[in-house]
XYZ file of C-alpha atoms in Angstrom:
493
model
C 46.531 -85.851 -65.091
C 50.164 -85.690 -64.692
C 51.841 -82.334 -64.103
C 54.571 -82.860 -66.894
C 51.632 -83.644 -69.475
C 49.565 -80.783 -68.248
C 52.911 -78.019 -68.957
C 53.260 -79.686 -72.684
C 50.051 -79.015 -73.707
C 50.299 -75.291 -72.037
C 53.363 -75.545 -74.048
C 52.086 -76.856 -77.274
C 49.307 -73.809 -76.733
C 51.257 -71.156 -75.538
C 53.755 -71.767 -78.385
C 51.603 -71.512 -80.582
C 51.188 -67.984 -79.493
C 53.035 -65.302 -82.347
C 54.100 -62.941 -84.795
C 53.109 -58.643 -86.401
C 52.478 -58.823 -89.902
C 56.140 -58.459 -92.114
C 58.367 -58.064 -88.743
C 60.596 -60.668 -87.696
C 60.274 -62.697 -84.304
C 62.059 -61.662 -81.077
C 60.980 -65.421 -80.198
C 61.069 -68.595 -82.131
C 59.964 -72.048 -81.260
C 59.618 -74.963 -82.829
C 57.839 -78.067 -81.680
C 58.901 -81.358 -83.404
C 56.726 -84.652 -84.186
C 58.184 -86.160 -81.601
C 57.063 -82.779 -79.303
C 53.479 -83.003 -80.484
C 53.035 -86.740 -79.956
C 54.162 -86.403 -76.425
C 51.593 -83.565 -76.264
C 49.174 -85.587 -77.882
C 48.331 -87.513 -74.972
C 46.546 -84.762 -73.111
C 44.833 -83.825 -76.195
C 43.264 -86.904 -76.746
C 42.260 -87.515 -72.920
C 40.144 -84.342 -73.815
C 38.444 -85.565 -76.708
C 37.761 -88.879 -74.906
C 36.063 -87.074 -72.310
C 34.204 -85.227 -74.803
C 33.097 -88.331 -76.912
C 31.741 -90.161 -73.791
C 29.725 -87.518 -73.735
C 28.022 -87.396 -76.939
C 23.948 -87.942 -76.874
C 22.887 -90.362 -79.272
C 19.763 -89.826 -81.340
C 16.618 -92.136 -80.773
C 16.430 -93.648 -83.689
C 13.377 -96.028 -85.179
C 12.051 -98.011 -88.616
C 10.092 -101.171 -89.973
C 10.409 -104.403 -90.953
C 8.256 -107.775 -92.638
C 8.528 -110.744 -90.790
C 6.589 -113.392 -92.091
C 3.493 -114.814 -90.074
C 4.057 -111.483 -87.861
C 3.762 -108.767 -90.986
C 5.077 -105.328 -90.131
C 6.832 -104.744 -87.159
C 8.057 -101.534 -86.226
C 10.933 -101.454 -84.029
C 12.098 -97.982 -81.636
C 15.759 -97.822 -79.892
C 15.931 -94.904 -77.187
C 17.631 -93.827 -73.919
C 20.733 -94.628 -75.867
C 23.926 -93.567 -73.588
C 27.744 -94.360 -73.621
C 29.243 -96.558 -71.269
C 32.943 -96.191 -71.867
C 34.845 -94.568 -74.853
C 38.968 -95.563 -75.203
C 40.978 -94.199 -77.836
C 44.253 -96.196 -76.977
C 46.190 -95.197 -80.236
C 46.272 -91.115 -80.966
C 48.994 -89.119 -83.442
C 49.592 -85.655 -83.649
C 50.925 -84.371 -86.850
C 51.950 -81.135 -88.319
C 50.517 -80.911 -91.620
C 51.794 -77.907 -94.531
C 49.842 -74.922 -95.074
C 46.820 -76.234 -92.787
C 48.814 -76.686 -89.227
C 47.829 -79.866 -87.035
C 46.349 -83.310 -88.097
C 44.793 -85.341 -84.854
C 44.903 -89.137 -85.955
C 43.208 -91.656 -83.642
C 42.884 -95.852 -84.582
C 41.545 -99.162 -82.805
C 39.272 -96.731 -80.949
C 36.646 -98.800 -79.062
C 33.620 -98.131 -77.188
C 30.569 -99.356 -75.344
C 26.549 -97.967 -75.750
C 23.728 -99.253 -73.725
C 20.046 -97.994 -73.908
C 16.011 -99.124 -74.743
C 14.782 -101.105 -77.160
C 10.749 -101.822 -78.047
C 9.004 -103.362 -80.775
C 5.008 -104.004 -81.900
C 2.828 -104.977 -84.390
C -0.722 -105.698 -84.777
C -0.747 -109.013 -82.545
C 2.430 -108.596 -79.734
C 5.157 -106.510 -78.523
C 8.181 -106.252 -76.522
C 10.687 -104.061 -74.696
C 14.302 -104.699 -73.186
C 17.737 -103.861 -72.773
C 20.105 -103.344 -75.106
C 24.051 -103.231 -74.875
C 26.505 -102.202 -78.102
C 30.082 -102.728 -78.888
C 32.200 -100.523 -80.939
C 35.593 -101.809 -82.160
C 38.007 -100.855 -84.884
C 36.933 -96.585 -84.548
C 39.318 -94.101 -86.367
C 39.064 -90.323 -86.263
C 41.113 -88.030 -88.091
C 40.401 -84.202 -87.503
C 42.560 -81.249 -89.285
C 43.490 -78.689 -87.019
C 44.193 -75.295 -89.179
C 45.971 -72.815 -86.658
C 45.912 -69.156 -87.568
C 46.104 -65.981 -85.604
C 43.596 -63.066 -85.250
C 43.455 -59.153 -85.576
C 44.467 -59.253 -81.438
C 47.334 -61.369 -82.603
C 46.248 -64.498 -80.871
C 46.000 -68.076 -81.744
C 43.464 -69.381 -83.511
C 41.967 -73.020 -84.246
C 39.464 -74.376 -86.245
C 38.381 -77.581 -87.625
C 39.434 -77.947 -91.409
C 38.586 -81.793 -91.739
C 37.176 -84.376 -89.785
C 36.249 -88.074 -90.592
C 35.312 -91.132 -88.709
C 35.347 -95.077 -90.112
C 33.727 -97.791 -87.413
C 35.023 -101.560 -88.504
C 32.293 -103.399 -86.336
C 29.238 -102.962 -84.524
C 27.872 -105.677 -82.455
C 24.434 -105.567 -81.085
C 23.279 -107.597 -77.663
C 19.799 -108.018 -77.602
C 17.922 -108.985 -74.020
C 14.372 -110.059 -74.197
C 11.761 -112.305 -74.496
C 11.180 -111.944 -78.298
C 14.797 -111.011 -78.783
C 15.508 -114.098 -81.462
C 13.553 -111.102 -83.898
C 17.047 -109.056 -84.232
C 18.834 -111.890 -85.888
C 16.335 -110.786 -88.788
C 17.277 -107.426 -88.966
C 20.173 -107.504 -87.165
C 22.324 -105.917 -89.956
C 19.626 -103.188 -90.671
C 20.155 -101.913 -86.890
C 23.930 -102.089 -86.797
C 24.307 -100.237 -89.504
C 21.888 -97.803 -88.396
C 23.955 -97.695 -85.105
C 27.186 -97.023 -87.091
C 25.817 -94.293 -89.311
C 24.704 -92.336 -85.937
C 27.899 -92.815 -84.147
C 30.000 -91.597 -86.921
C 27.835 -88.792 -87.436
C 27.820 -87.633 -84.053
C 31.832 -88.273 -83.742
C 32.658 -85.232 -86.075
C 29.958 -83.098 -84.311
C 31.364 -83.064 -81.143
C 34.755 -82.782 -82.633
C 33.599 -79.649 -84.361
C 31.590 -78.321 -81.625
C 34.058 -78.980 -78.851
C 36.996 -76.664 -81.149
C 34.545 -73.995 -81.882
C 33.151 -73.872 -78.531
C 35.928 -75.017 -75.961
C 39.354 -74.355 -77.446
C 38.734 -71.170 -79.800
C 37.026 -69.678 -76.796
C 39.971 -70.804 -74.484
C 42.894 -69.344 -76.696
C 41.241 -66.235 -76.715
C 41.700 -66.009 -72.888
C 45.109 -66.904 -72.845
C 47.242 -63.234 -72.346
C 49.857 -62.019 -74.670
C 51.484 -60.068 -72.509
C 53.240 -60.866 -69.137
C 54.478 -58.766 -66.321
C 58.078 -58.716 -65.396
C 58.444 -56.255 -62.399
C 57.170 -53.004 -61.562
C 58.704 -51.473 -64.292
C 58.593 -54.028 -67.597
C 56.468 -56.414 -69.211
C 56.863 -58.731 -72.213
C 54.661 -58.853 -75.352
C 54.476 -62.166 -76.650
C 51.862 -61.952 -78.862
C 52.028 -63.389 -82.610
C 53.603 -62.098 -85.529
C 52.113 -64.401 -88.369
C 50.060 -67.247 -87.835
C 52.141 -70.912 -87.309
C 54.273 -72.255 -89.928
C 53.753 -75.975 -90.480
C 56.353 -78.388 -91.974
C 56.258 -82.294 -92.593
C 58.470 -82.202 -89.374
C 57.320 -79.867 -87.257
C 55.347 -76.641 -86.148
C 57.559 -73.562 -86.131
C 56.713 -70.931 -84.024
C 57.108 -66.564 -83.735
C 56.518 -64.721 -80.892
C 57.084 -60.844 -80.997
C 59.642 -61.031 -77.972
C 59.221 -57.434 -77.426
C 60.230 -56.041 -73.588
C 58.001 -52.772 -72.841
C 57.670 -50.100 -70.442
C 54.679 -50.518 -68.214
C 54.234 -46.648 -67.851
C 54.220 -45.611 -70.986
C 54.337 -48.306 -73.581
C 55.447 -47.162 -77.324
C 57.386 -49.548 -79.790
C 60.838 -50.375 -79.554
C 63.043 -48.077 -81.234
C 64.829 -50.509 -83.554
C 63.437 -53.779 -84.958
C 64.427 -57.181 -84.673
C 66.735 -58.766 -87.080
C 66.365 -61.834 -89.427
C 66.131 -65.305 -87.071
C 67.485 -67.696 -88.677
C 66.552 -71.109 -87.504
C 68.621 -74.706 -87.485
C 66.827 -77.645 -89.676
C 66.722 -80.097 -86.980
C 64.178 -82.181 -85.762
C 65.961 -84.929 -83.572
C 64.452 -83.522 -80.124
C 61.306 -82.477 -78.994
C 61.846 -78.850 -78.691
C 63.709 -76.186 -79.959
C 64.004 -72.262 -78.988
C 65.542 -69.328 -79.818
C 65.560 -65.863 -78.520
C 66.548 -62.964 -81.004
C 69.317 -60.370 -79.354
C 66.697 -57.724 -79.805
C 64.549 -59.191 -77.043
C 67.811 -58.581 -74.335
C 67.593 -55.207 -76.173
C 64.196 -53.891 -75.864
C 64.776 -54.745 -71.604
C 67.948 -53.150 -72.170
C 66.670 -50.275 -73.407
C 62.974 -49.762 -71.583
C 65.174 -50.115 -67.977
C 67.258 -47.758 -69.533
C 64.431 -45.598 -70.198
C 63.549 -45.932 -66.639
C 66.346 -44.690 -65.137
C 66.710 -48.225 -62.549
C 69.380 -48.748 -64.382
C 71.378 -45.993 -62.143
C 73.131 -46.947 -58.965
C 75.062 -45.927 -56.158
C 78.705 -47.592 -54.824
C 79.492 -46.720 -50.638
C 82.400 -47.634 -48.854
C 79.905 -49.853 -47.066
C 79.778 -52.003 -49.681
C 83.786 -52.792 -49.933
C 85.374 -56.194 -48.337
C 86.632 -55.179 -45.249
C 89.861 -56.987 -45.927
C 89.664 -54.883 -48.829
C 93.099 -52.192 -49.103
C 91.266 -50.042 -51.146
C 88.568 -47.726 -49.520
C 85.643 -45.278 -50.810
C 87.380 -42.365 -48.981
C 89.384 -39.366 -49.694
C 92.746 -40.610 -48.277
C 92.502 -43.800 -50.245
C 91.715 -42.068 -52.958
C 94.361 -39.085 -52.196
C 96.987 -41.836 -53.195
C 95.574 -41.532 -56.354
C 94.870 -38.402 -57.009
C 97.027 -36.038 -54.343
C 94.641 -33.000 -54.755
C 91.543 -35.309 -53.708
C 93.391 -35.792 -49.909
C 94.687 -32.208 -49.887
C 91.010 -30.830 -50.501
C 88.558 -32.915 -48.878
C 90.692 -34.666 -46.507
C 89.344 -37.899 -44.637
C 85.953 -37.958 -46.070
C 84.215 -40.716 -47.238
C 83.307 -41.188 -51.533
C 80.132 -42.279 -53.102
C 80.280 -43.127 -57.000
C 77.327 -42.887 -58.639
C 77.344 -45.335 -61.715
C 74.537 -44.540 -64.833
C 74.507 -45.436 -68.217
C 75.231 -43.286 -70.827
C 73.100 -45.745 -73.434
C 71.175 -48.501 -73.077
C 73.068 -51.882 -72.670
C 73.505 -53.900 -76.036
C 73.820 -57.598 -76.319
C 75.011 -59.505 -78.725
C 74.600 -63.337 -79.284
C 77.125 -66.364 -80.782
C 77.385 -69.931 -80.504
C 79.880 -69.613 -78.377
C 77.776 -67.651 -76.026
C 75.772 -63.983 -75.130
C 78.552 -60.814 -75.240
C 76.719 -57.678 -73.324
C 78.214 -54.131 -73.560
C 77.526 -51.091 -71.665
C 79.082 -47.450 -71.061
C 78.181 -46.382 -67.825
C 79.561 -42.901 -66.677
C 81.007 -43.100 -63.036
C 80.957 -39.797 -60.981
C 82.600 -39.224 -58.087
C 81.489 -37.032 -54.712
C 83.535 -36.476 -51.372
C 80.994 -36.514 -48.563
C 80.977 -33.537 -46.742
C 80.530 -32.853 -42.899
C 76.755 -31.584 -43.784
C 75.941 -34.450 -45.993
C 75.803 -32.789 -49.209
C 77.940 -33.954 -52.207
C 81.004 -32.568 -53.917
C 82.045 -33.284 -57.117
C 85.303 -34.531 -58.037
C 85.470 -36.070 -61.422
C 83.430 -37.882 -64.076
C 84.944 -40.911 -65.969
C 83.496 -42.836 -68.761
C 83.587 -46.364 -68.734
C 83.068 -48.865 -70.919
C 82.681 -52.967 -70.115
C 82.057 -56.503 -71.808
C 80.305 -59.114 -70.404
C 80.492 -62.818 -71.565
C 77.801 -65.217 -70.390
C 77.938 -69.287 -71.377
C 74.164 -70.973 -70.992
C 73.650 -74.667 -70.637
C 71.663 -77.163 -69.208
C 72.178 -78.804 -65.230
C 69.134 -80.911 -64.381
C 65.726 -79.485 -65.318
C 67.667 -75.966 -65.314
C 69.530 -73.424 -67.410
C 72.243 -72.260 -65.860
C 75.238 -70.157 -66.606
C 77.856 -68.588 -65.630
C 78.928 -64.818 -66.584
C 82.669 -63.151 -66.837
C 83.285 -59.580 -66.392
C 85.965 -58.682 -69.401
C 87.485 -55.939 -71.586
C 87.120 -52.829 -69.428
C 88.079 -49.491 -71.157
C 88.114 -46.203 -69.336
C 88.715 -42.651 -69.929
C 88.606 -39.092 -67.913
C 85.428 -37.124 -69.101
C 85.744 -34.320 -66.380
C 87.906 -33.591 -63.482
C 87.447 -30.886 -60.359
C 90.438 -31.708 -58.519
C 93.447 -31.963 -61.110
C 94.679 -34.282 -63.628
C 93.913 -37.901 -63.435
C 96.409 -41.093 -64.311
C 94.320 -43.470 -65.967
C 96.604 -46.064 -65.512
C 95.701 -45.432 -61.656
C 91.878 -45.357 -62.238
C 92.164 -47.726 -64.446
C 93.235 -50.263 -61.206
C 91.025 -48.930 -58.854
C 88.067 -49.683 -61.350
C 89.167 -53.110 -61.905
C 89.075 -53.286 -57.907
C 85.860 -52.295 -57.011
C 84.548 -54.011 -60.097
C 85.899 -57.129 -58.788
C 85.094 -57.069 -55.272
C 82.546 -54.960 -55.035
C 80.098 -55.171 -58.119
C 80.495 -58.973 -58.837
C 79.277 -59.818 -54.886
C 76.656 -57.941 -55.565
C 75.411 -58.852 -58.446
C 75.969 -62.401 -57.376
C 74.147 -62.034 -54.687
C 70.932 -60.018 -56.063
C 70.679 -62.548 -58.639
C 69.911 -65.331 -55.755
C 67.059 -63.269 -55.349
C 66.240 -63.210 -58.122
C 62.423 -65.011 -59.119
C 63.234 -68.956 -61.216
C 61.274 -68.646 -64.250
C 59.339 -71.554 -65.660
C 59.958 -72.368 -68.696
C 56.502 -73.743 -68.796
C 55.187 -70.199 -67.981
C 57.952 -68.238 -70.122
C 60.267 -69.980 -72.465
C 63.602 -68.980 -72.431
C 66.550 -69.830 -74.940
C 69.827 -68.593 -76.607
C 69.725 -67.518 -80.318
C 70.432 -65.921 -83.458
C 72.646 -68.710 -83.924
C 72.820 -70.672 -80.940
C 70.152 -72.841 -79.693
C 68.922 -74.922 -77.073
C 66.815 -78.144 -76.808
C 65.210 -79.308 -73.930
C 64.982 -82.829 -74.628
C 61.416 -83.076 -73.915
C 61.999 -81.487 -70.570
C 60.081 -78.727 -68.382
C 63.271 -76.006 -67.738
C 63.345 -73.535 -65.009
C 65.687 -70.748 -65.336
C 67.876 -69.710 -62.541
C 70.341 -66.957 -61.414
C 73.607 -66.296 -63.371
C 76.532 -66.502 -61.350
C 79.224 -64.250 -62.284
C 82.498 -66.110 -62.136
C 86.229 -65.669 -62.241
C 86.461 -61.933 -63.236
C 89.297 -61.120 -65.540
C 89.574 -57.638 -65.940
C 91.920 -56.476 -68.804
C 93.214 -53.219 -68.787
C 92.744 -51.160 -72.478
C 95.111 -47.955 -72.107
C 93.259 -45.136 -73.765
C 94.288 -41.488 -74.040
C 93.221 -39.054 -71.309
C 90.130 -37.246 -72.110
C 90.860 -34.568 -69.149
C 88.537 -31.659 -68.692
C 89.689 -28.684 -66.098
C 87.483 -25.768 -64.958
């Protein structure tokens, strides 16, 4: 089976995956006609393997022939030689969820045949030809108290056009007079069994197999994401809508996110295959459980400066500054030690993702022995822009480093200018922070967007065409740092 069609039906599946009762979706997806009939095709190759497998009943009965009298008649060892089902639909149907059409179905039956009466009998080979099969099964998706999928058969019916009967034998000239009795015997068992093994194959193949499928997913060491349904799938004349919960979580200690997700609205159209959106709240709840964690802390060395750079992590760079820093501490080496103050919040437009953060930014002089001095404390506040689009079978995107406002929140060695810090921050943010970002994102893992769909929402989508996406790093590109000129907070022992 090909790979692509393999990920659509995971797709169509894990999609299908959502929602906690009266909360909206961190997650929505929705899966067009033209989505399920491409998914359709692994589908049916399922239930084609499972029809060639049905068992056909021995069935038996009489008849008067004249001269002859009664004969009784016995077909056995029935057993299917091929089953196609060349023409297969998948369709979302209102308030049930799936409808699984399938026309000019054809297959092929051989088995046993025997007959006696009170003067001969006979035995042979048999071979039967199905043409003109339809099936139509209702598939009505729901989800369950563990907030998984669920499936079951709400409808199922079967219609066989023609059955044609080859007899082999010596006294074979008897079917043509009751050749109609046995084909329409034949029909009657086929059709019979179809819808069995329709129902028996959901009930005990897919319900079983949904319930296996996890609702949660691990990130790192330190998150995971719930993905488990908040209301059972929502079924249009168009398409199958879909709500995930979307909810990042702590690993260590899981609780519920502090806030809850706002309303998702989502576009009317149905021109491609797929559609997905991902609520801000989702960016949030990682925003806030890494937060939580405290990995959201780091340090900045003088190491980690350009050489070419003018600007140094050291006492007499920074004594140019601030004169008291050089006068007190002079030619040490600084360490800043950046932490947020709040957990980052991101907000999404069409024209792209906006994330803000505070971070507080302390500053140490090195000393001799090792140990740390304090120096000041500023409070810092930046924007982050990010555009999303698509680049082969990728998203990609590019991020811009914006607005940054700053302000003194403590000070050991004097007053600050915060025009001055103001530059320096811009400097390291630009030459220092960006590098690194950029290159810890190339690091970063690709996610699958066959294992975990991503998109952009709340009101900005994307549509993958019909294709499988992987998601790579963001780049961070052509930092513009504006300077916002606040008042000095400045705070003296």
């Amino acid at each position: 089976m090909a790979r692509g069609k393999t990920q659509w039906t995971a797709l169509l599946v894990s999609l299908s995956l959502m929602l906690a009762e009266g909360t909206n979706p961190g997650f929505v997806g929705r899966i067009t006609s033209k989505g399920l009939d491409y998914a359709c095709q692994d589908g049916v190759a399922v239930l084609q393997r499972e029809l060639a497998r049905i068992k056909l009943p021995d069935f038996s009965g009489s008849f008067k022939v004249l001269v002859l009298g009664d004969v009784e008649y016995r077909f056995h060892s029935l057993k299917i030689q091929s089953f196609q089902l060349p023409n297969s639909t998948i369709v979302p149907v209102p308030s049930v969820g799936l409808r699984i059409s399938v026309t000019d179905a054809f297959a092929e039956v051989s088995g046993e045949w025997q007959w006696n009466n009170w003067m001969a009998s006979d035995r042979g080979s048999f071979g039967l030809k199905i043409e003109g099969l339809s099936i139509s099964v209702g598939l009505k998706l729901g989800k369950n108290s563990a907030r998984r999928l669920t499936a079951d058969t709400s409808a199922c019916s079967t219609h066989i056009s023609s059955v044609q009967v080859r007899i082999d034998g010596k006294w074979s000239w008897l079917y043509n007079l009751f050749d109609s009795q046995i084909e329409s015997a034949l029909r009657k068992a086929m059709e019979d069994q179809i819808c069995k093994v329709v129902s028996r194959s959901i009930s005990y193949n897919l319900q079983p197999y949904l319930q296996t499928l996890p609702v949660t997913t691990k990130v790192d060491k330190v998150a995971g994401i719930d993905y488990s349904l908040v209301g059972p799938p929502v079924a249009t004349s168009d398409s199958l809508d879909l709500h995930l919960k979307g909810e990042f979580f702590s690993r260590a200690h899981r609780s519920a996110a502090p806030f809850p997700p706002p309303a998702l609205p989502f576009p009317g159209d149905h021109d491609r295959m797929l559609y997905f959106g991902i609520s801000s709240s989702m960016f949030n709840t990682a925003g806030y459980v890494y937060y939580q964690a405290g990995v959201l802390t780091f340090d900045i060395t003088d190491d980690m400066f350009p050489k070419k750079s003018t600007l140094r992590l050291s006492t007499s760079s920074f004594g140019s500054l601030v004169p008291q820093i050089g006068k007190s501490y002079p030619g040490m080496l600084m360490k800043l030690k950046v932490s947020p103050s709040s957990p980052p919040s991101l907000t999404i437009a069409p024209e792209g993702l906006s994330l803000s953060s505070t971070e507080d930014v302390q500053a140490f002089a090195i000393l001799p022995d090792s140990s740390l001095a304090p120096l000041f404390v500023l409070d810092v506040s930046t924007t982050i822009s990010a555009t999303a689009g698509m680049k082969s079978d990728k998203i990609v995107g590019s991020l811009k480093l914006g607005r940054l406002e700053l302000s003194v929140k403590h000070s050991d060695v004097g007053p600050l200018s915060v025009k001055l810090m103001q530059a320096a921050m811009n400097d390291i943010a630009a030459n220092v922070l960006l590098p690194q970002i950029n290159d810890r994102e190339k690091e970063t893992r690709v996610l699958d967007l066959c294992d975990l769909f991503v998109g952009v929402s709340d009101s900005t989508w994307l549509d993958t065409g019909g294709r499988c996406i992987a998601l790579t790093h963001l780049l961070l590109v052509n930092p513009v740092l504006q300077p916002h000129q606040v008042r000095d907070k400045l705070q003296t022992r």
